[in-house]
Coordinates of C-alpha atoms in Angstrom, one line a residue:
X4 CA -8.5 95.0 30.9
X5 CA -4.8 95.7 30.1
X6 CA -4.0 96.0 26.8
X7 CA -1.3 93.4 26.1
X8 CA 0.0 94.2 23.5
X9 CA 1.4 97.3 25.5
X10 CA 2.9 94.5 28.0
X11 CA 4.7 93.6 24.9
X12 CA 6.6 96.6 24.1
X13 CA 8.0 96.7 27.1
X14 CA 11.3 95.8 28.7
X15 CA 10.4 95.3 32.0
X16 CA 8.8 92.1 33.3
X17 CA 5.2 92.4 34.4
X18 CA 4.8 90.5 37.4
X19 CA 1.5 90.4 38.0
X20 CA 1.0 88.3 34.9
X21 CA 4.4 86.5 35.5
X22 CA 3.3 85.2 39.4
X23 CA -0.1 84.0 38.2
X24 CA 1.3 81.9 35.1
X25 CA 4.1 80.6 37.2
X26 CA 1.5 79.8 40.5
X27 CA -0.1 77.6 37.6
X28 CA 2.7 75.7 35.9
X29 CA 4.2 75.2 39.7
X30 CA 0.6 73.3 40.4
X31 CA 1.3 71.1 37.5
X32 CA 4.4 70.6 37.8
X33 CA 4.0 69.7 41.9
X34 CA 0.6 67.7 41.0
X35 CA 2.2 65.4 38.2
X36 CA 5.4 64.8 40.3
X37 CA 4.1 63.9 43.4
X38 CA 0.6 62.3 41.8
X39 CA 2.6 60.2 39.0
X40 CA 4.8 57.3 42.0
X41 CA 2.0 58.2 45.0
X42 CA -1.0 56.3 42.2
X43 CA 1.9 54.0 41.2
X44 CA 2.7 52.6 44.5
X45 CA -1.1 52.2 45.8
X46 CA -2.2 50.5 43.0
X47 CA 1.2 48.1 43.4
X48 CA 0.3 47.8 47.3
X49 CA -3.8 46.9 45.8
X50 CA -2.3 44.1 43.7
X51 CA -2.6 45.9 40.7
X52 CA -0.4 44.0 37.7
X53 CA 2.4 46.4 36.3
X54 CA 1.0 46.3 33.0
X55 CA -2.4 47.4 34.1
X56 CA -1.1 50.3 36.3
X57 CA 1.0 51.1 32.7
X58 CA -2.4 51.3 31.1
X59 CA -3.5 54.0 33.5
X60 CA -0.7 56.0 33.7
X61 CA -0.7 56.3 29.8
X62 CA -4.2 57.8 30.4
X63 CA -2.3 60.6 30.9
X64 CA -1.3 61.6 27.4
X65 CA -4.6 60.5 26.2
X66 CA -6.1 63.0 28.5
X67 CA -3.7 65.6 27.1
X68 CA -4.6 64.8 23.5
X69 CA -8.2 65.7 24.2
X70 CA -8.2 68.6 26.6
X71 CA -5.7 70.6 24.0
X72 CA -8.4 70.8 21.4
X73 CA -10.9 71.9 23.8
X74 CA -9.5 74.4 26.2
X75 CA -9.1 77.5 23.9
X76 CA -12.6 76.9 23.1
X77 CA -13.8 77.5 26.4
X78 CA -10.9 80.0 27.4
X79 CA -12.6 81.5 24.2
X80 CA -15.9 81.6 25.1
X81 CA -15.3 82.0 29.2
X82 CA -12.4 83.8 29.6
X83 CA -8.3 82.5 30.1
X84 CA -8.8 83.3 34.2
X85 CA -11.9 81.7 34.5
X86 CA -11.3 78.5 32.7
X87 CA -7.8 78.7 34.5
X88 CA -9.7 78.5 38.0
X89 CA -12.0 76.0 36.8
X90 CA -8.8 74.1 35.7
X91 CA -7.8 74.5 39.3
X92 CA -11.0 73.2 40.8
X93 CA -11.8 70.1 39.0
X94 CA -8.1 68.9 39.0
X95 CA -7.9 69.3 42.9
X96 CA -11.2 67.9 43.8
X97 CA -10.1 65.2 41.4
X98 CA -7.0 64.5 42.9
X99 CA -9.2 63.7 46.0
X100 CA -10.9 61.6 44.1
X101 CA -8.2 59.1 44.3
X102 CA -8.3 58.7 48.0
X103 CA -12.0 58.6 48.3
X104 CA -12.9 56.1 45.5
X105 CA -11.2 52.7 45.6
X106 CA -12.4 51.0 42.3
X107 CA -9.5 50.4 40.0
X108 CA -11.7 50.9 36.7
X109 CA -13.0 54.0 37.8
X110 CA -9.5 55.8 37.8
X111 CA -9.7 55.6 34.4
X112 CA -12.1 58.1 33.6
X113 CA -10.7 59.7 37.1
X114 CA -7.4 60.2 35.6
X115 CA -8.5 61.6 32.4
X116 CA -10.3 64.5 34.2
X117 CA -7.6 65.0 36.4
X118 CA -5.0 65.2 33.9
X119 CA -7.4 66.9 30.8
X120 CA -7.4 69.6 33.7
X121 CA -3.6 69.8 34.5
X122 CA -3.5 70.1 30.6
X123 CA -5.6 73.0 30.4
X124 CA -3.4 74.4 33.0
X125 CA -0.3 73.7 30.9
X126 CA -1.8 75.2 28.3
X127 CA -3.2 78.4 29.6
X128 CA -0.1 79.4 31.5
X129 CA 2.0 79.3 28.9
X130 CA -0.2 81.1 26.6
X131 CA -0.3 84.0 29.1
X132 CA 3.5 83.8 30.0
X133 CA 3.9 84.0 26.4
X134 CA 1.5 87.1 25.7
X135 CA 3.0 88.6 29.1
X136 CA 6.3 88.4 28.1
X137 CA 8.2 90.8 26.2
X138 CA 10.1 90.7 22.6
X139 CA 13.5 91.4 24.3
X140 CA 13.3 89.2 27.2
X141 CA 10.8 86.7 26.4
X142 CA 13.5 83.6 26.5
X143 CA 14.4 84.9 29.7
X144 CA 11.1 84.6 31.0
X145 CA 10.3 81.4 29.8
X146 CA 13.4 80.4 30.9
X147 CA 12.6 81.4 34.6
X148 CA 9.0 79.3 34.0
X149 CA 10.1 76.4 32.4
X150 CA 13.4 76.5 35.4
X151 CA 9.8 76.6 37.5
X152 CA 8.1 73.8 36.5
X153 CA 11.5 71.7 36.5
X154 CA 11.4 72.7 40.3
X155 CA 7.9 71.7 40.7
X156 CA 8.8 68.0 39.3
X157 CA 11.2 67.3 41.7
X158 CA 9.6 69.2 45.0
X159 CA 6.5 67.0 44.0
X160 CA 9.1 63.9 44.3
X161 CA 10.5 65.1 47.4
X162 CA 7.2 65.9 48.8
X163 CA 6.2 61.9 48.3
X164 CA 9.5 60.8 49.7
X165 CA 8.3 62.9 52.9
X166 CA 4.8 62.2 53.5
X167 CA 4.9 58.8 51.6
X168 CA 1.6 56.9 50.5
X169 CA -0.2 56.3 53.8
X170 CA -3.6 57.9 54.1
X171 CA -5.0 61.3 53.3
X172 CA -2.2 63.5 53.9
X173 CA -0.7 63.4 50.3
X174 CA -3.7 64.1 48.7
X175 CA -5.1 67.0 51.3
X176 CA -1.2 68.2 50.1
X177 CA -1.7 68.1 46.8
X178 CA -4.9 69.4 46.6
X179 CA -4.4 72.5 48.6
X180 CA -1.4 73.0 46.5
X181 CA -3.4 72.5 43.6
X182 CA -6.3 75.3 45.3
X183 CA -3.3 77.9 46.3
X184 CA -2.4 78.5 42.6
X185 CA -5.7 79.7 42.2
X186 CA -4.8 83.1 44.4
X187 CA -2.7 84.5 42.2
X188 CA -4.4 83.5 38.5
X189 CA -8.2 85.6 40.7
X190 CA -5.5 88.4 41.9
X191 CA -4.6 88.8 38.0
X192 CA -7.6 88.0 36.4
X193 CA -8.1 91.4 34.7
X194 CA -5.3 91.3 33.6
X195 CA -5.0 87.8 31.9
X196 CA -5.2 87.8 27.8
X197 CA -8.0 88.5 25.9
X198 CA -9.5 85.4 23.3
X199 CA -11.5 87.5 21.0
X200 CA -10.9 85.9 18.0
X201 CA -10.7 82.2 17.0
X202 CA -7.8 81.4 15.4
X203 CA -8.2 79.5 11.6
X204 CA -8.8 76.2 11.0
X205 CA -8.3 73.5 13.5
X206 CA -5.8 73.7 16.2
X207 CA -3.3 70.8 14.4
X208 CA -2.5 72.8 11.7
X209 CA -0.5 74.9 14.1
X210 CA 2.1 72.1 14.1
X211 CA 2.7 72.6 10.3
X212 CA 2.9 76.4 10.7
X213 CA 6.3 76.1 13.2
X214 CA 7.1 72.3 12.3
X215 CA 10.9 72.1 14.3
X216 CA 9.1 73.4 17.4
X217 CA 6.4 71.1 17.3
X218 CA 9.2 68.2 16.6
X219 CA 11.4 69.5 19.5
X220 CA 8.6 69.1 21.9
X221 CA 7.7 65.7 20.9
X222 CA 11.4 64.7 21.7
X223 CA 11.5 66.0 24.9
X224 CA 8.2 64.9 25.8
X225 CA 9.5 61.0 24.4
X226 CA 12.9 61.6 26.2
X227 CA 12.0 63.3 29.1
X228 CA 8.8 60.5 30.1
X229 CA 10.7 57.4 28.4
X230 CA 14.2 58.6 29.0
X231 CA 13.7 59.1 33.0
X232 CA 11.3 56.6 34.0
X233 CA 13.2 53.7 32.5
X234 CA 16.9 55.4 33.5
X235 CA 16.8 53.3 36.8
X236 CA 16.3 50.0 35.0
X237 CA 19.1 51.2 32.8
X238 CA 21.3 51.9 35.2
X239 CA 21.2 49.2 37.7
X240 CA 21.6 47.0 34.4
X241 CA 24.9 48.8 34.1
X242 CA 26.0 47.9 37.5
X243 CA 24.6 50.8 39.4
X244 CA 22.9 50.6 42.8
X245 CA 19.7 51.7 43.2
X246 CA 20.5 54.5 45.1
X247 CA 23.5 55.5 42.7
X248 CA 20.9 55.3 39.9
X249 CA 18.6 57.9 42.1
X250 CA 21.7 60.0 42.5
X251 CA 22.3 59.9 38.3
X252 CA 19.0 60.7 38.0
X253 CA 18.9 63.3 39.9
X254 CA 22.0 64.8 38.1
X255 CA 20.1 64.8 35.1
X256 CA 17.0 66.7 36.6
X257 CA 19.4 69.3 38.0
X258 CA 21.1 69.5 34.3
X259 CA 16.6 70.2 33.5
X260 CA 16.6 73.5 36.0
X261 CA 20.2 75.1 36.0
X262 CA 20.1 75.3 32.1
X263 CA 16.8 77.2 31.2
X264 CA 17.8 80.3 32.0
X265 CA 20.9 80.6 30.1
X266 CA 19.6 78.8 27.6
X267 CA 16.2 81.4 27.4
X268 CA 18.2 84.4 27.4
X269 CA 20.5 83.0 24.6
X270 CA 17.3 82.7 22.3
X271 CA 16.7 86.2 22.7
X272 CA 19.3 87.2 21.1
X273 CA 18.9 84.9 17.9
X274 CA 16.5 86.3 15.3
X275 CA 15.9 82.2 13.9
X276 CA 15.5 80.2 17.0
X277 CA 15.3 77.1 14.8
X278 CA 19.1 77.2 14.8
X279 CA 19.4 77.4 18.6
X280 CA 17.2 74.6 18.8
X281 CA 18.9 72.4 16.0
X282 CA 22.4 72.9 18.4
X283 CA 19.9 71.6 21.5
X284 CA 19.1 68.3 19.1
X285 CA 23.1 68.0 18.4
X286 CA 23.9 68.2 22.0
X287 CA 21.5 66.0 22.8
X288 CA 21.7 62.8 20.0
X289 CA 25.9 63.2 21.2
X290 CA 25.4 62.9 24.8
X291 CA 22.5 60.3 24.1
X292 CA 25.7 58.3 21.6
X293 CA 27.8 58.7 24.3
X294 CA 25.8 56.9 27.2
X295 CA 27.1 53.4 26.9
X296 CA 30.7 54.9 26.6
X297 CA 30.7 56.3 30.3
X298 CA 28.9 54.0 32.3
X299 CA 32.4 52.8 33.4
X300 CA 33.3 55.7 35.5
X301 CA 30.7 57.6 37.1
X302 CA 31.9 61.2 37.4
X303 CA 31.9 61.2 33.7
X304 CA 28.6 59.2 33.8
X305 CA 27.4 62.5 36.3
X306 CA 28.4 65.3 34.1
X307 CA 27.1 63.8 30.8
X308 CA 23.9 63.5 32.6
X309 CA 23.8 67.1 33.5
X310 CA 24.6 68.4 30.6
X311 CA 22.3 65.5 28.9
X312 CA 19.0 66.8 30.9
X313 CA 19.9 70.8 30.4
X314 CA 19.7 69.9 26.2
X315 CA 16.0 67.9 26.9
X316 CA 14.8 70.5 29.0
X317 CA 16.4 73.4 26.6
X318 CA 14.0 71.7 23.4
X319 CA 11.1 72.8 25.7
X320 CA 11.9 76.7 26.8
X321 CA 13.2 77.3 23.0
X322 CA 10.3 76.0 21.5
X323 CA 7.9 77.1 23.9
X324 CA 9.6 80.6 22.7
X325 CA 9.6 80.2 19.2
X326 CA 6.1 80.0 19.4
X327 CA 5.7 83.4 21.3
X328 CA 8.0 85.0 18.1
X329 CA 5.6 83.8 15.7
X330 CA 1.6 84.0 17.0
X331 CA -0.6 86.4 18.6
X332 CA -4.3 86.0 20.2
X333 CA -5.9 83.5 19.7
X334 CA -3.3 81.6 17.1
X335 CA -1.1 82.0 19.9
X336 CA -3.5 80.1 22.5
X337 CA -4.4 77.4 19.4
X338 CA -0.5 77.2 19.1
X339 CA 0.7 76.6 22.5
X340 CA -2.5 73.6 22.8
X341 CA -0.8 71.9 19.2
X342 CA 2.2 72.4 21.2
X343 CA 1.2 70.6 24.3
X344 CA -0.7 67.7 22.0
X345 CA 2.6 66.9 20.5
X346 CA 4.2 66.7 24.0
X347 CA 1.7 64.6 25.5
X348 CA 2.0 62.3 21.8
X349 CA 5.7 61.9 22.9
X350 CA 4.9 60.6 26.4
X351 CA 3.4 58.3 25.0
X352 CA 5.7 57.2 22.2
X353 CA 8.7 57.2 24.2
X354 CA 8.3 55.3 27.2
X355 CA 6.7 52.6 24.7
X356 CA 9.6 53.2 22.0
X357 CA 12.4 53.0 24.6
X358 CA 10.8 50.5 26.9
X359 CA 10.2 48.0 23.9
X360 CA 14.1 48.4 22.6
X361 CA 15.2 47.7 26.3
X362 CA 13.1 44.6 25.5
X363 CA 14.7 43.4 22.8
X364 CA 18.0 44.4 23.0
X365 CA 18.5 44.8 26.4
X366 CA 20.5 47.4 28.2
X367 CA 21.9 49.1 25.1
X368 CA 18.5 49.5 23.6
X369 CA 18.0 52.3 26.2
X370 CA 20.7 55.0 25.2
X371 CA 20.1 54.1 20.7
X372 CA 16.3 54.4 21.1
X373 CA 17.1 57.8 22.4
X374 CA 19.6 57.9 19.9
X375 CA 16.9 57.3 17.1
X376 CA 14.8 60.2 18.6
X377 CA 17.8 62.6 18.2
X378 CA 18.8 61.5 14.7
X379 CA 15.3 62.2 13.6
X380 CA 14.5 65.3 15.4
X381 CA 18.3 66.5 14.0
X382 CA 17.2 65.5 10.3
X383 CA 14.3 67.2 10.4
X384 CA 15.7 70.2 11.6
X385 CA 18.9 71.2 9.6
X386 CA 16.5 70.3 6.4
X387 CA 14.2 73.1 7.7
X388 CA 17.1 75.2 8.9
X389 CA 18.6 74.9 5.5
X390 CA 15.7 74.5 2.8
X391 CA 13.2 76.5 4.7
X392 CA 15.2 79.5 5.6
X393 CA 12.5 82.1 5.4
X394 CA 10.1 80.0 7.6
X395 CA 9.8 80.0 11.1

């Protein structure tokens, strides 16, 4: 077994370990963006009320909140490679599942193993992107894997938009997409990081210990579900065809990939990334105030948008590295499954939050919900920033 903390030291970016976690977060990534409109549409084309298909979809945070707890036990007990492939397995014969079994009420339970597995995924790769990664070039890296799953949302969208919703061929796609991750996490698996020692207490208390990353990835997780899957309502409210409102929203995903990068290797030369972060939240609640300002013209309307999505997508990758500065081991593996609870928590507050404020104050309720996530998250951070200043 490698010793990892050696992978640490160095400059240079081990691949091996780099390729596997990135085969894994490209599966979720591909698996939630084509499975999230594919299950939508079908149920619609069953007869399946809107609300009720809402239900089910939301049964993808709650599958989230109770696979984080549980998958560093048994990456703990198994192995992170092991329970990585068994991740792989259950969520792609799952994802079959939906083709072969037709009962509405049975997706429910269907979706929480197929998304408790995507979780453990989530989880798992960035815990080993994390140990993988270098001190000196560990934004960088996470920059390159959070630019990665950006790419796998939208090539899951654009793999829907091809095949569309007929038959078996999206899921036998998804699924063998799903099973080809797999090849690189077995080609690595000696080299994947050790769980030999449990980390203390329970796995919440790791979103006390680094409280501004834990906030950041409940915003983006709030903003990124709420903000994007009510954007098109938004827009076409504003006057906006629907295929304009496609093309905004496309601007902002683009704003989610092009930025990580930059935005990664900029943390790695900040010794507090709290700060870096705290900027993200400023650039964010300004562009989120400045929405209903721009509609009017939409070049404006474009480049907000892309520089709008780079500050969601930028609360991720810094976080997701603060957290890399801080733990080790097992504390590490506990910390990145806090991490990922408090992003599912904000899929499901936000589309709720934002969706409910559309209701009752129409259009405008979209861009000052988002506005009231910023404020917050912005609060909470200078007053750590500034009050906390030895704390990480």
């Amino acid at each position: 077994m490698t010793d990892q903390r050696s992978v640490q030291t160095e400059d240079s970016i081990h691949w091996p370990s780099l390729i596997a976690a990135i085969s894994a977060i490209s599966a979720v990534g591909i698996a939630i963006g084509l499975g999230l409109p594919l299950l939508s549409i079908l149920l619609e084309k069953r007869g399946i009320s809107s609300s009720l298909t809402g239900l089910n979809t939301a049964m993808a945070g709650i599958a989230a909140m109770i696979a984080a707890p549980i998958t560093t036990r048994v990456a703990h007990n198994i192995g992170v490679a092991p329970a990585m492939l068994w991740a792989v397995l259950i969520s792609a014969v799952s994802a079959l599942g939906f083709y072969y079994i037709e009962n509405f009420w049975a997706w429910f339970p269907l979706r929480i193993v197929f998304h408790g597995a995507i979780t453990a995924l989530f989880i798992l790769s960035e815990f080993w992107i994390n140990v993988a990664a270098s001190p000196e070039r560990r934004g960088l890296i996470l920059g390159i894997y959070a630019t990665v799953l950006s790419i796998g949302f939208a090539a899951g969208n654009v793999i829907f938009s091809a095949v569309g919703s007929e038959g078996f061929m999206p899921f036998g796609i998804g699924a063998s997409i799903i099973l080809v991750a797999a090849i690189p996490i077995f080609l690595a698996r000696h080299e994947s990081p050790e769980l030999d020692e449990k980390p203390m207490g329970h796995f919440l208390r790791y979103l006390l210990l680094v409280p501004t990353a834990s906030a950041a990835v409940f915003v983006f997780g709030a903003v990124e579900a709420g903000g994007m899957a009510l954007f098109p309502l938004y827009a076409t409210r504003e006057g906006f065809s629907e295929a304009q409102s496609g093309i905004l929203l496309s601007t902002m995903a683009i704003g989610n990939v092009i930025f990580q990068i930059p935005v990664g290797m900029l943390s790695d030369r900040l010794k507090d990334r709290r700060a870096l972060l705290t900027v993200i939240g400023i650039v964010g609640l300004i562009g989120s105030v400045l929405l209903p300002f721009v509609t009017h013209d939409w070049r404006i309307f474009s480049v907000l948008l892309l520089f709008f999505g780079g500050a969601i997508a930028g609360l991720y990758t810094v976080g997701l590295s603060h957290l890399g500065s801080r733990f080790r081991g097992g504390e590490l593996a506990a910390a990145n499954a806090a991490f990922i609870f408090s992003y599912a928590v904000g899929t499901v507050a936000g589309p709720q939050a934002i969706g409910t404020a559309m209701d009752l104050f129409g259009k405008d309720g979209y861009p000052w919900s988002i506005t009231g996530f910023f404020v917050l998250f912005v609060v909470f951070a200078l007053t750590r920033l500034f009050f906390h200043p030895r704390k990480t």
